[in-house]
């Protein structure tokens, strides 16, 4: 039997513990030591911790965004050109601190706007008041952004959250089940763009995501299209991105101090 993994983990653990800070988050260390392949550095341990917890990263990123608040004079707009930082499509989450006009610069997260501390952490565990001037993302916000922009990549964990039951029919989820936004993103752009920025992010996060079987998804999309068509007939001046608003239910607070 090969001993490669044991030897590799012994070296990685020794390297990790050699440089381990006394204030390194204990939850991250416990996670790292439970992995089949132990991360050899503190930064890789932090990245692994959040990568395995996309739902927690989503909640934390939205809580940090609420702490930063919406910049004065900002509104959700679309644009083109990387120099402006404006999203090209309403399917990309609004991110004012990624825009050139509102960016806070190195040492601040371009997603939530809060300071970035050592190892990409979101609070100053080391109590030295010094943001990491080489960083522009929190480790958690990296994972949250990936979760918002590519939710199908997190199908497995979303299925587990629903106990493998279809969100619309209550039946067991099949292999062909798909991730769906309860409130379609075109409806968010058409009807909710005036809402505060931190509230808008929930439409890309877990509160607005569900896993449903493919047949139910097709029926939902067909129903939405038929309803929009009927409403356009009744009101020809109505925007094409019209849809009923569905309230979000996200009442679970998350501590952002550690």
GROMACS .gro file of C-alpha atoms in nm:
model
  258
    1UNK     CA    1   0.000   0.000   0.000
    2UNK     CA    2   0.135   0.340  -0.101
    3UNK     CA    3   0.249   0.570   0.179
    4UNK     CA    4   0.269   0.875  -0.048
    5UNK     CA    5  -0.031   1.052   0.107
    6UNK     CA    6   0.089   1.000   0.465
    7UNK     CA    7   0.436   1.127   0.382
    8UNK     CA    8   0.295   1.423   0.192
    9UNK     CA    9   0.060   1.515   0.478
   10UNK     CA   10   0.338   1.489   0.737
   11UNK     CA   11   0.548   1.737   0.539
   12UNK     CA   12   0.250   1.968   0.475
   13UNK     CA   13   0.148   1.968   0.842
   14UNK     CA   14   0.502   2.039   0.956
   15UNK     CA   15   0.526   2.328   0.709
   16UNK     CA   16   0.188   2.465   0.815
   17UNK     CA   17   0.258   2.447   1.187
   18UNK     CA   18   0.606   2.596   1.146
   19UNK     CA   19   0.463   2.926   1.023
   20UNK     CA   20   0.136   2.912   1.215
   21UNK     CA   21   0.033   3.238   1.379
   22UNK     CA   22  -0.096   3.224   1.737
   23UNK     CA   23  -0.408   3.414   1.624
   24UNK     CA   24  -0.477   3.195   1.322
   25UNK     CA   25  -0.852   3.108   1.318
   26UNK     CA   26  -0.902   2.777   1.499
   27UNK     CA   27  -1.194   2.678   1.276
   28UNK     CA   28  -0.970   2.704   0.970
   29UNK     CA   29  -0.692   2.499   1.130
   30UNK     CA   30  -0.937   2.226   1.231
   31UNK     CA   31  -1.072   2.218   0.876
   32UNK     CA   32  -0.722   2.200   0.727
   33UNK     CA   33  -0.612   1.909   0.943
   34UNK     CA   34  -0.924   1.708   0.844
   35UNK     CA   35  -0.855   1.729   0.472
   36UNK     CA   36  -0.735   1.424   0.274
   37UNK     CA   37  -0.447   1.644   0.160
   38UNK     CA   38  -0.349   1.896   0.427
   39UNK     CA   39  -0.285   2.249   0.291
   40UNK     CA   40   0.084   2.333   0.344
   41UNK     CA   41   0.035   2.709   0.405
   42UNK     CA   42  -0.198   2.930   0.605
   43UNK     CA   43  -0.333   3.101   0.294
   44UNK     CA   44  -0.419   2.773   0.125
   45UNK     CA   45  -0.589   2.659   0.444
   46UNK     CA   46  -0.808   2.973   0.443
   47UNK     CA   47  -0.892   2.929   0.076
   48UNK     CA   48  -0.985   2.563   0.135
   49UNK     CA   49  -1.203   2.656   0.433
   50UNK     CA   50  -1.421   2.894   0.231
   51UNK     CA   51  -1.421   2.680  -0.083
   52UNK     CA   52  -1.590   2.404   0.116
   53UNK     CA   53  -1.847   2.650   0.259
   54UNK     CA   54  -2.000   2.847  -0.031
   55UNK     CA   55  -2.331   2.905   0.151
   56UNK     CA   56  -2.149   3.053   0.450
   57UNK     CA   57  -1.931   3.264   0.218
   58UNK     CA   58  -2.245   3.392   0.044
   59UNK     CA   59  -2.404   3.501   0.373
   60UNK     CA   60  -2.084   3.661   0.497
   61UNK     CA   61  -2.021   3.854   0.173
   62UNK     CA   62  -2.375   3.995   0.181
   63UNK     CA   63  -2.338   4.088   0.549
   64UNK     CA   64  -2.011   4.270   0.475
   65UNK     CA   65  -2.176   4.450   0.182
   66UNK     CA   66  -2.455   4.566   0.414
   67UNK     CA   67  -2.189   4.699   0.653
   68UNK     CA   68  -2.020   4.896   0.372
   69UNK     CA   69  -2.346   5.030   0.235
   70UNK     CA   70  -2.415   5.171  -0.106
   71UNK     CA   71  -2.178   5.448  -0.223
   72UNK     CA   72  -2.335   5.792  -0.256
   73UNK     CA   73  -2.449   5.855  -0.611
   74UNK     CA   74  -2.423   5.493  -0.721
   75UNK     CA   75  -2.695   5.322  -0.920
   76UNK     CA   76  -2.705   4.985  -1.090
   77UNK     CA   77  -2.607   5.038  -1.453
   78UNK     CA   78  -2.483   4.825  -1.739
   79UNK     CA   79  -2.192   4.913  -1.962
   80UNK     CA   80  -1.905   4.785  -2.168
   81UNK     CA   81  -1.533   4.816  -2.134
   82UNK     CA   82  -1.316   4.680  -1.856
   83UNK     CA   83  -1.190   5.023  -1.760
   84UNK     CA   84  -1.529   5.129  -1.618
   85UNK     CA   85  -1.591   4.812  -1.421
   86UNK     CA   86  -1.960   4.816  -1.517
   87UNK     CA   87  -2.123   4.476  -1.574
   88UNK     CA   88  -2.213   4.397  -1.934
   89UNK     CA   89  -2.524   4.201  -1.840
   90UNK     CA   90  -2.790   4.206  -1.569
   91UNK     CA   91  -2.692   3.845  -1.497
   92UNK     CA   92  -2.371   3.968  -1.330
   93UNK     CA   93  -2.424   4.084  -0.970
   94UNK     CA   94  -2.399   4.460  -0.919
   95UNK     CA   95  -2.068   4.547  -0.755
   96UNK     CA   96  -2.014   4.921  -0.704
   97UNK     CA   97  -1.670   4.877  -0.550
   98UNK     CA   98  -1.549   4.708  -0.869
   99UNK     CA   99  -1.637   5.021  -1.066
  100UNK     CA  100  -1.356   5.268  -1.126
  101UNK     CA  101  -1.559   5.558  -0.987
  102UNK     CA  102  -1.617   5.394  -0.648
  103UNK     CA  103  -1.324   5.154  -0.602
  104UNK     CA  104  -1.158   5.189  -0.261
  105UNK     CA  105  -0.822   5.065  -0.383
  106UNK     CA  106  -0.572   4.811  -0.248
  107UNK     CA  107  -0.645   4.681   0.097
  108UNK     CA  108  -1.022   4.683   0.038
  109UNK     CA  109  -1.238   4.410  -0.110
  110UNK     CA  110  -1.372   4.495  -0.455
  111UNK     CA  111  -1.688   4.292  -0.384
  112UNK     CA  112  -1.804   4.412  -0.041
  113UNK     CA  113  -1.589   4.724   0.008
  114UNK     CA  114  -1.459   4.623   0.352
  115UNK     CA  115  -1.087   4.613   0.448
  116UNK     CA  116  -0.898   4.294   0.369
  117UNK     CA  117  -0.667   4.172   0.645
  118UNK     CA  118  -0.398   3.905   0.658
  119UNK     CA  119  -0.457   3.587   0.460
  120UNK     CA  120  -0.765   3.743   0.298
  121UNK     CA  121  -0.955   3.739   0.628
  122UNK     CA  122  -1.252   3.972   0.675
  123UNK     CA  123  -1.174   4.106   1.025
  124UNK     CA  124  -0.863   4.218   1.209
  125UNK     CA  125  -0.788   3.914   1.426
  126UNK     CA  126  -0.433   4.040   1.472
  127UNK     CA  127  -0.557   4.376   1.606
  128UNK     CA  128  -0.289   4.580   1.432
  129UNK     CA  129  -0.525   4.791   1.221
  130UNK     CA  130  -0.327   4.719   0.906
  131UNK     CA  131  -0.519   4.601   0.597
  132UNK     CA  132  -0.326   4.393   0.348
  133UNK     CA  133  -0.236   4.647   0.079
  134UNK     CA  134  -0.158   4.367  -0.167
  135UNK     CA  135  -0.512   4.226  -0.155
  136UNK     CA  136  -0.835   4.337  -0.322
  137UNK     CA  137  -1.055   4.036  -0.236
  138UNK     CA  138  -1.159   3.860   0.082
  139UNK     CA  139  -1.110   3.485   0.060
  140UNK     CA  140  -1.480   3.447   0.143
  141UNK     CA  141  -1.586   3.700  -0.120
  142UNK     CA  142  -1.395   3.511  -0.389
  143UNK     CA  143  -1.604   3.202  -0.318
  144UNK     CA  144  -1.924   3.408  -0.285
  145UNK     CA  145  -1.865   3.569  -0.626
  146UNK     CA  146  -1.812   3.228  -0.784
  147UNK     CA  147  -2.132   3.110  -0.616
  148UNK     CA  148  -2.330   3.406  -0.749
  149UNK     CA  149  -2.199   3.389  -1.105
  150UNK     CA  150  -2.197   3.009  -1.148
  151UNK     CA  151  -2.454   2.853  -0.913
  152UNK     CA  152  -2.478   2.527  -1.117
  153UNK     CA  153  -2.120   2.454  -1.006
  154UNK     CA  154  -2.259   2.420  -0.652
  155UNK     CA  155  -2.546   2.191  -0.742
  156UNK     CA  156  -2.446   1.921  -0.492
  157UNK     CA  157  -2.446   2.145  -0.186
  158UNK     CA  158  -2.771   2.312  -0.292
  159UNK     CA  159  -2.929   1.967  -0.326
  160UNK     CA  160  -2.816   1.880   0.025
  161UNK     CA  161  -2.964   2.203   0.158
  162UNK     CA  162  -3.303   2.093   0.020
  163UNK     CA  163  -3.258   1.737   0.148
  164UNK     CA  164  -3.257   1.622  -0.215
  165UNK     CA  165  -3.620   1.723  -0.269
  166UNK     CA  166  -3.749   1.936  -0.556
  167UNK     CA  167  -3.833   2.286  -0.432
  168UNK     CA  168  -4.153   2.305  -0.640
  169UNK     CA  169  -4.295   1.952  -0.637
  170UNK     CA  170  -4.149   1.811  -0.317
  171UNK     CA  171  -4.044   1.496  -0.503
  172UNK     CA  172  -3.696   1.347  -0.499
  173UNK     CA  173  -3.446   1.535  -0.711
  174UNK     CA  174  -3.331   1.350  -1.020
  175UNK     CA  175  -2.985   1.350  -1.176
  176UNK     CA  176  -3.111   1.601  -1.434
  177UNK     CA  177  -3.220   1.854  -1.167
  178UNK     CA  178  -3.120   2.215  -1.234
  179UNK     CA  179  -3.046   2.528  -1.033
  180UNK     CA  180  -3.309   2.799  -1.075
  181UNK     CA  181  -3.355   3.158  -0.956
  182UNK     CA  182  -3.692   3.193  -0.784
  183UNK     CA  183  -3.710   3.553  -0.902
  184UNK     CA  184  -3.563   3.556  -1.257
  185UNK     CA  185  -3.268   3.790  -1.298
  186UNK     CA  186  -3.438   3.976  -1.583
  187UNK     CA  187  -3.719   4.055  -1.338
  188UNK     CA  188  -3.465   4.180  -1.085
  189UNK     CA  189  -3.330   4.420  -1.348
  190UNK     CA  190  -3.678   4.530  -1.460
  191UNK     CA  191  -3.849   4.567  -1.124
  192UNK     CA  192  -3.598   4.578  -0.840
  193UNK     CA  193  -3.301   4.777  -0.964
  194UNK     CA  194  -3.387   5.070  -0.736
  195UNK     CA  195  -3.351   4.858  -0.421
  196UNK     CA  196  -3.046   4.910  -0.197
  197UNK     CA  197  -2.738   4.736  -0.326
  198UNK     CA  198  -2.693   4.498  -0.032
  199UNK     CA  199  -3.054   4.382  -0.080
  200UNK     CA  200  -3.000   4.329  -0.453
  201UNK     CA  201  -2.720   4.081  -0.383
  202UNK     CA  202  -2.970   3.843  -0.222
  203UNK     CA  203  -3.122   3.780  -0.565
  204UNK     CA  204  -2.793   3.612  -0.667
  205UNK     CA  205  -2.741   3.442  -0.331
  206UNK     CA  206  -2.886   3.141  -0.156
  207UNK     CA  207  -3.221   3.309  -0.066
  208UNK     CA  208  -3.314   3.323  -0.435
  209UNK     CA  209  -3.168   2.988  -0.546
  210UNK     CA  210  -3.350   2.658  -0.562
  211UNK     CA  211  -3.291   2.319  -0.721
  212UNK     CA  212  -3.583   2.179  -0.917
  213UNK     CA  213  -3.628   1.886  -1.150
  214UNK     CA  214  -3.584   1.960  -1.520
  215UNK     CA  215  -3.951   1.903  -1.605
  216UNK     CA  216  -4.061   2.143  -1.331
  217UNK     CA  217  -3.803   2.395  -1.451
  218UNK     CA  218  -3.937   2.382  -1.806
  219UNK     CA  219  -4.292   2.428  -1.680
  220UNK     CA  220  -4.188   2.723  -1.464
  221UNK     CA  221  -4.011   2.893  -1.756
  222UNK     CA  222  -4.308   2.832  -1.987
  223UNK     CA  223  -4.548   2.975  -1.728
  224UNK     CA  224  -4.332   3.286  -1.685
  225UNK     CA  225  -4.313   3.339  -2.061
  226UNK     CA  226  -4.690   3.294  -2.103
  227UNK     CA  227  -4.764   3.536  -1.822
  228UNK     CA  228  -4.534   3.801  -1.969
  229UNK     CA  229  -4.701   3.758  -2.307
  230UNK     CA  230  -5.048   3.805  -2.157
  231UNK     CA  231  -4.942   4.113  -1.966
  232UNK     CA  232  -4.781   4.264  -2.277
  233UNK     CA  233  -5.112   4.219  -2.463
  234UNK     CA  234  -5.300   4.396  -2.183
  235UNK     CA  235  -5.037   4.668  -2.152
  236UNK     CA  236  -4.835   4.718  -2.475
  237UNK     CA  237  -4.617   4.979  -2.303
  238UNK     CA  238  -4.501   4.740  -2.034
  239UNK     CA  239  -4.126   4.660  -2.027
  240UNK     CA  240  -4.045   4.319  -2.171
  241UNK     CA  241  -3.864   4.216  -1.853
  242UNK     CA  242  -4.188   4.212  -1.651
  243UNK     CA  243  -4.243   3.946  -1.386
  244UNK     CA  244  -4.414   3.897  -1.054
  245UNK     CA  245  -4.194   3.975  -0.757
  246UNK     CA  246  -4.139   3.694  -0.508
  247UNK     CA  247  -4.029   3.798  -0.158
  248UNK     CA  248  -3.701   3.665  -0.028
  249UNK     CA  249  -3.681   3.479   0.299
  250UNK     CA  250  -3.336   3.518   0.450
  251UNK     CA  251  -3.369   3.581   0.818
  252UNK     CA  252  -3.051   3.406   0.934
  253UNK     CA  253  -2.796   3.654   1.068
  254UNK     CA  254  -2.427   3.573   1.053
  255UNK     CA  255  -2.156   3.709   1.281
  256UNK     CA  256  -1.891   3.902   1.091
  257UNK     CA  257  -1.647   3.957   1.376
  258UNK     CA  258  -1.463   3.629   1.343
   0.00000   0.00000   0.00000
